[in-house]
PDB file of C-alpha atoms and ligand atoms in Angstrom:
ATOM      1  CA  MET A   1       0.479  12.152  -6.010  1.00 47.00           C
ATOM      2  CA  SER A   2      -2.681  11.531  -5.617  1.00 45.00           C
ATOM      3  CA  CYS A   3      -4.564  13.857  -3.780  1.00 72.00           C
ATOM      4  CA  ASN A   4      -7.291  11.371  -2.216  1.00 88.00           C
ATOM      5  CA  VAL A   5      -7.750  11.718   1.545  1.00 91.00           C
ATOM      6  CA  ASN A   6      -9.400   7.842   0.993  1.00 94.00           C
ATOM      7  CA  GLU A   7      -6.989   6.328  -1.224  1.00 97.00           C
ATOM      8  CA  ARG A   8      -5.999   3.013   0.487  1.00 98.00           C
ATOM      9  CA  THR A   9      -2.746   0.190  -0.532  1.00 98.00           C
ATOM     10  CA  TYR A  10      -2.453  -3.198   0.728  1.00 98.00           C
ATOM     11  CA  ILE A  11       0.495  -3.752   2.661  1.00 99.00           C
ATOM     12  CA  MET A  12       1.790  -7.278   3.112  1.00 98.00           C
ATOM     13  CA  VAL A  13       4.509  -8.026   5.602  1.00 98.00           C
ATOM     14  CA  LYS A  14       6.240 -11.242   3.876  1.00 98.00           C
ATOM     15  CA  ALA A  15       7.474 -14.664   5.617  1.00 98.00           C
ATOM     16  CA  ASP A  16      10.610 -13.105   6.188  1.00 98.00           C
ATOM     17  CA  GLY A  17       9.485 -10.266   8.045  1.00 98.00           C
ATOM     18  CA  VAL A  18       7.623 -11.828  10.350  1.00 98.00           C
ATOM     19  CA  GLN A  19      10.048 -14.549  11.211  1.00 98.00           C
ATOM     20  CA  ARG A  20      12.314 -11.447  11.704  1.00 98.00           C
ATOM     21  CA  GLY A  21      10.353  -9.755  13.918  1.00 98.00           C
ATOM     22  CA  LEU A  22       9.754  -6.947  11.902  1.00 98.00           C
ATOM     23  CA  ILE A  23       5.633  -6.662  11.938  1.00 98.00           C
ATOM     24  CA  GLY A  24       6.099  -3.952  14.745  1.00 98.00           C
ATOM     25  CA  ASN A  25       8.856  -1.710  13.005  1.00 98.00           C
ATOM     26  CA  ILE A  26       6.474  -2.091   9.856  1.00 98.00           C
ATOM     27  CA  ILE A  27       2.938  -1.466  11.668  1.00 98.00           C
ATOM     28  CA  GLY A  28       5.004   1.938  13.412  1.00 98.00           C
ATOM     29  CA  ARG A  29       6.410   3.190   9.713  1.00 98.00           C
ATOM     30  CA  PHE A  30       2.752   3.604   8.447  1.00 98.00           C
ATOM     31  CA  GLU A  31       0.946   4.604  11.585  1.00 97.00           C
ATOM     32  CA  LYS A  32       3.644   7.233  12.699  1.00 97.00           C
ATOM     33  CA  ARG A  33       3.641   8.468   8.826  1.00 97.00           C
ATOM     34  CA  GLY A  34      -0.132   9.521   9.418  1.00 96.00           C
ATOM     35  CA  PHE A  35      -1.594   6.566   7.504  1.00 97.00           C
ATOM     36  CA  LYS A  36      -4.932   4.952   9.107  1.00 97.00           C
ATOM     37  CA  LEU A  37      -4.862   1.030   9.300  1.00 98.00           C
ATOM     38  CA  ILE A  38      -8.323  -0.481   8.268  1.00 98.00           C
ATOM     39  CA  ALA A  39      -7.728  -3.982   7.859  1.00 98.00           C
ATOM     40  CA  LEU A  40      -5.110  -6.609   9.403  1.00 98.00           C
ATOM     41  CA  LYS A  41      -4.550 -10.077   9.723  1.00 98.00           C
ATOM     42  CA  LEU A  42      -1.836 -12.774  10.246  1.00 98.00           C
ATOM     43  CA  VAL A  43      -2.362 -15.636   7.196  1.00 98.00           C
ATOM     44  CA  HIS A  44      -0.536 -18.650   6.422  1.00 98.00           C
ATOM     45  CA  ALA A  45      -1.615 -18.379   2.602  1.00 98.00           C
ATOM     46  CA  THR A  46      -2.416 -21.107   0.495  1.00 98.00           C
ATOM     47  CA  PRO A  47      -0.162 -21.601  -2.604  1.00 98.00           C
ATOM     48  CA  ALA A  48      -3.262 -21.416  -4.853  1.00 98.00           C
ATOM     49  CA  HIS A  49      -4.030 -17.541  -3.043  1.00 98.00           C
ATOM     50  CA  ILE A  50      -0.509 -16.723  -3.371  1.00 98.00           C
ATOM     51  CA  GLU A  51      -0.578 -17.365  -7.085  1.00 98.00           C
ATOM     52  CA  LYS A  52      -3.183 -15.590  -7.734  1.00 98.00           C
ATOM     53  CA  HIS A  53      -1.414 -12.222  -5.589  1.00 98.00           C
ATOM     54  CA  TYR A  54       1.524 -12.935  -7.577  1.00 98.00           C
ATOM     55  CA  GLU A  55      -0.452 -14.126 -11.032  1.00 98.00           C
ATOM     56  CA  VAL A  56       1.383 -11.236 -13.401  1.00 97.00           C
ATOM     57  CA  TRP A  57       4.801 -13.309 -12.255  1.00 97.00           C
ATOM     58  CA  SER A  58       3.296 -16.829 -13.383  1.00 97.00           C
ATOM     59  CA  GLY A  59       5.886 -18.503 -15.675  1.00 97.00           C
ATOM     60  CA  THR A  60       8.898 -16.844 -14.727  1.00 98.00           C
ATOM     61  CA  PRO A  61      12.035 -18.192 -13.562  1.00 97.00           C
ATOM     62  CA  PHE A  62      11.754 -17.022 -10.058  1.00 97.00           C
ATOM     63  CA  PHE A  63       7.555 -17.778  -9.468  1.00 98.00           C
ATOM     64  CA  PRO A  64       7.894 -21.184  -8.393  1.00 98.00           C
ATOM     65  CA  GLY A  65      10.736 -20.086  -5.389  1.00 97.00           C
ATOM     66  CA  LEU A  66       8.180 -17.018  -4.843  1.00 97.00           C
ATOM     67  CA  ILE A  67       5.241 -18.903  -3.901  1.00 98.00           C
ATOM     68  CA  LYS A  68       7.162 -21.655  -2.051  1.00 98.00           C
ATOM     69  CA  PHE A  69       9.117 -18.875   0.240  1.00 97.00           C
ATOM     70  CA  MET A  70       5.222 -16.985   0.858  1.00 98.00           C
ATOM     71  CA  THR A  71       3.895 -20.161   1.782  1.00 98.00           C
ATOM     72  CA  SER A  72       6.651 -21.324   4.057  1.00 98.00           C
ATOM     73  CA  GLY A  73       5.168 -19.099   6.962  1.00 98.00           C
ATOM     74  CA  PRO A  74       2.585 -16.449   8.184  1.00 98.00           C
ATOM     75  CA  VAL A  75       2.321 -13.377   6.167  1.00 98.00           C
ATOM     76  CA  VAL A  76       0.514  -9.809   7.794  1.00 99.00           C
ATOM     77  CA  ALA A  77      -1.930  -8.611   5.516  1.00 99.00           C
ATOM     78  CA  MET A  78      -3.047  -4.785   5.945  1.00 98.00           C
ATOM     79  CA  VAL A  79      -5.240  -2.210   4.318  1.00 98.00           C
ATOM     80  CA  TRP A  80      -3.720   1.339   5.285  1.00 98.00           C
ATOM     81  CA  GLN A  81      -5.557   4.622   4.228  1.00 97.00           C
ATOM     82  CA  GLY A  82      -4.479   8.010   3.462  1.00 96.00           C
ATOM     83  CA  LEU A  83      -3.002  10.802   1.483  1.00 95.00           C
ATOM     84  CA  GLY A  84      -0.700   9.535  -1.651  1.00 96.00           C
ATOM     85  CA  ALA A  85      -1.283   5.773   0.340  1.00 98.00           C
ATOM     86  CA  VAL A  86      -0.173   3.776  -2.883  1.00 98.00           C
ATOM     87  CA  GLU A  87       3.150   5.764  -4.052  1.00 98.00           C
ATOM     88  CA  THR A  88       4.071   6.991  -0.533  1.00 98.00           C
ATOM     89  CA  GLY A  89       3.676   2.958   0.490  1.00 98.00           C
ATOM     90  CA  ARG A  90       5.919   2.291  -2.470  1.00 98.00           C
ATOM     91  CA  ALA A  91       8.485   4.886  -1.378  1.00 98.00           C
ATOM     92  CA  MET A  92       8.501   3.647   2.319  1.00 98.00           C
ATOM     93  CA  LEU A  93       9.437   0.324   0.621  1.00 98.00           C
ATOM     94  CA  GLY A  94      12.177   1.056  -1.267  1.00 98.00           C
ATOM     95  CA  GLU A  95      13.114  -0.676  -4.312  1.00 98.00           C
ATOM     96  CA  THR A  96      11.955  -4.003  -5.860  1.00 97.00           C
ATOM     97  CA  ASN A  97      15.725  -4.888  -5.606  1.00 97.00           C
ATOM     98  CA  PRO A  98      17.016  -4.637  -2.155  1.00 98.00           C
ATOM     99  CA  LEU A  99      20.838  -3.308  -2.858  1.00 98.00           C
ATOM    100  CA  ALA A 100      19.074  -0.311  -4.676  1.00 98.00           C
ATOM    101  CA  SER A 101      16.637   0.393  -1.923  1.00 98.00           C
ATOM    102  CA  ALA A 102      18.150   3.908   0.196  1.00 98.00           C
ATOM    103  CA  PRO A 103      18.670   3.498   3.893  1.00 98.00           C
ATOM    104  CA  GLY A 104      15.722   4.307   5.892  1.00 98.00           C
ATOM    105  CA  THR A 105      13.344   2.295   3.826  1.00 98.00           C
ATOM    106  CA  ILE A 106      11.706  -0.698   5.011  1.00 98.00           C
ATOM    107  CA  ARG A 107      14.105  -2.658   2.444  1.00 98.00           C
ATOM    108  CA  GLY A 108      16.933  -0.520   2.746  1.00 98.00           C
ATOM    109  CA  ASP A 109      17.492  -1.099   6.708  1.00 98.00           C
ATOM    110  CA  PHE A 110      16.510  -4.663   6.640  1.00 98.00           C
ATOM    111  CA  ALA A 111      16.990  -6.550   3.175  1.00 98.00           C
ATOM    112  CA  LEU A 112      19.832  -7.285   0.273  1.00 98.00           C
ATOM    113  CA  ASP A 113      18.631 -10.270  -1.738  1.00 97.00           C
ATOM    114  CA  ILE A 114      15.415  -9.496  -4.091  1.00 97.00           C
ATOM    115  CA  ASP A 115      14.311 -13.253  -2.820  1.00 96.00           C
ATOM    116  CA  ARG A 116      13.645 -11.866   0.357  1.00 97.00           C
ATOM    117  CA  THR A 117      12.252  -8.252   0.527  1.00 98.00           C
ATOM    118  CA  ILE A 118      10.182  -8.215   3.656  1.00 98.00           C
ATOM    119  CA  CYS A 119       7.228  -5.860   2.446  1.00 98.00           C
ATOM    120  CA  HIS A 120       4.695  -5.597   0.021  1.00 98.00           C
ATOM    121  CA  GLY A 121       3.276  -2.907  -1.033  1.00 98.00           C
ATOM    122  CA  SER A 122       0.922  -2.128  -4.054  1.00 98.00           C
ATOM    123  CA  ASP A 123       1.852  -0.473  -7.037  1.00 98.00           C
ATOM    124  CA  SER A 124      -0.846   1.083  -8.056  1.00 98.00           C
ATOM    125  CA  VAL A 125      -4.359   2.425  -7.058  1.00 98.00           C
ATOM    126  CA  GLU A 126      -5.988  -0.071  -9.627  1.00 98.00           C
ATOM    127  CA  ASN A 127      -3.907  -3.089  -8.031  1.00 98.00           C
ATOM    128  CA  ALA A 128      -4.723  -1.841  -4.732  1.00 98.00           C
ATOM    129  CA  GLU A 129      -8.042  -2.315  -4.847  1.00 98.00           C
ATOM    130  CA  LYS A 130      -7.482  -5.685  -6.735  1.00 98.00           C
ATOM    131  CA  GLU A 131      -5.068  -7.192  -3.999  1.00 98.00           C
ATOM    132  CA  ILE A 132      -7.623  -4.975  -0.763  1.00 98.00           C
ATOM    133  CA  LYS A 133     -10.516  -8.004  -2.301  1.00 98.00           C
ATOM    134  CA  LEU A 134      -8.474 -10.839  -2.767  1.00 98.00           C
ATOM    135  CA  TRP A 135      -7.000 -10.483   0.680  1.00 98.00           C
ATOM    136  CA  PHE A 136     -10.309  -8.894   2.418  1.00 98.00           C
ATOM    137  CA  PRO A 137     -13.173 -10.887   1.145  1.00 98.00           C
ATOM    138  CA  GLU A 138     -14.760  -9.787   4.456  1.00 98.00           C
ATOM    139  CA  GLY A 139     -14.307  -5.920   3.999  1.00 98.00           C
ATOM    140  CA  VAL A 140     -11.894  -3.383   5.895  1.00 98.00           C
ATOM    141  CA  VAL A 141     -13.125  -1.855   9.138  1.00 97.00           C
ATOM    142  CA  GLN A 142     -14.639   1.438   9.107  1.00 94.00           C
ATOM    143  CA  TYR A 143     -14.050   3.905  11.840  1.00 95.00           C
ATOM    144  CA  ASP A 144     -13.337   7.463  12.267  1.00 93.00           C
ATOM    145  CA  ALA A 145      -9.545   7.932  13.451  1.00 91.00           C
ATOM    146  CA  THR A 146      -9.800  11.224  15.645  1.00 89.00           C
ATOM    147  CA  PHE A 147      -5.813  11.916  15.039  1.00 88.00           C
ATOM    148  CA  ALA A 148      -7.054  12.664  11.074  1.00 88.00           C
ATOM    149  CA  SER A 149      -7.229  16.512  11.679  1.00 89.00           C
ATOM    150  CA  TRP A 150      -3.877  16.390  12.679  1.00 91.00           C
ATOM    151  CA  ILE A 151      -2.589  14.735   9.433  1.00 89.00           C
ATOM    152  CA  PHE A 152      -4.937  16.303   6.718  1.00 85.00           C
ATOM    153  CA  GLU A 153      -6.220  19.915   6.922  1.00 83.00           C
TER     154      GLU A 153
HETATM  155  P1  LIG B 201       7.441  -5.366  -5.386  1.00 73.86           P
HETATM  156  O1  LIG B 201       6.232  -4.998  -5.261  1.00 73.86           O
HETATM  157  O2  LIG B 201       8.522  -4.270  -5.550  1.00 73.86           O
HETATM  158  O3  LIG B 201       7.837  -6.110  -4.539  1.00 73.86           O
HETATM  159  O4  LIG B 201       7.993  -6.234  -6.793  1.00 73.86           O
HETATM  160  P2  LIG B 201       7.443  -7.017  -7.618  1.00 73.86           P
HETATM  161  O5  LIG B 201       5.905  -6.951  -7.482  1.00 73.86           O
HETATM  162  O6  LIG B 201       8.295  -6.600  -9.165  1.00 73.86           O
HETATM  163  O7  LIG B 201       8.208  -8.604  -7.572  1.00 73.86           O
HETATM  164  C1  LIG B 201       7.475  -9.412  -6.349  1.00 73.86           C
HETATM  165  C2  LIG B 201       8.266  -9.890  -5.699  1.00 73.86           C
HETATM  166  O8  LIG B 201       8.767 -10.779  -7.329  1.00 73.86           O
HETATM  167  C3  LIG B 201       9.267  -9.074  -5.892  1.00 73.86           C
HETATM  168  O9  LIG B 201       9.130  -8.829  -4.071  1.00 73.86           O
HETATM  169  C4  LIG B 201      10.456 -10.347  -5.098  1.00 73.86           C
HETATM  170  O10 LIG B 201      10.009 -10.947  -4.683  1.00 73.86           O
HETATM  171  C5  LIG B 201      10.349 -11.216  -6.727  1.00 73.86           C
HETATM  172  N1  LIG B 201      10.473 -10.485  -8.323  1.00 73.86           N
HETATM  173  C6  LIG B 201      10.331  -9.903  -8.405  1.00 73.86           C
HETATM  174  N2  LIG B 201      11.243  -9.515  -9.533  1.00 73.86           N
HETATM  175  C7  LIG B 201      12.217 -10.516  -8.865  1.00 73.86           C
HETATM  176  C8  LIG B 201      13.638 -11.191 -10.152  1.00 73.86           C
HETATM  177  O11 LIG B 201      13.808 -10.490 -11.306  1.00 73.86           O
HETATM  178  N3  LIG B 201      14.281 -11.598  -9.659  1.00 73.86           N
HETATM  179  C9  LIG B 201      14.084 -12.639  -8.420  1.00 73.86           C
HETATM  180  N4  LIG B 201      14.340 -13.522  -7.954  1.00 73.86           N
HETATM  181  N5  LIG B 201      12.265 -12.464  -7.627  1.00 73.86           N
HETATM  182  C10 LIG B 201      11.810 -11.269  -8.314  1.00 73.86           C
END
């Protein structure tokens, strides 16, 4: 686990999570865990933008369906910061296949189908930084979180 208290991860409530009214629940989980929200917006993304986000999957059989699904409605794009944000964010999501996701995780609580996985989370620090640039070219918000000393020594 990283020891960087400023580590950042890109978390996105997907189109299904927005339609199912899970935005607040997902934000609440990251807030309660102690992460700091440093960027947030509701976006109805273009196919080109989603294709860029998921470019590693270009050419797979599920890619066209993934693009169609992710552009069918808005998503909530966020950046969360804190100790081990990438690895812990992934743990909070569960597995790529919701059926393999433990109860208590976002996918383990709300999802069944690999095509409807509710929420995205960066899988490495490097990819997090790439995704943050793609979704927030305007940059993130700098501010002091007064709770920090109650979360980190
Ligand atoms: P994640 O980081 O756990 O969301 O998973 P990946 O980055 O591996 O894949 C991105 C998204 O593509 C997943 O959330 C799924 O919606 C979809 N996906 C990945 N692998 C598969 C697959 O084998 N079949 C299908 N149908 N969709 C997949």
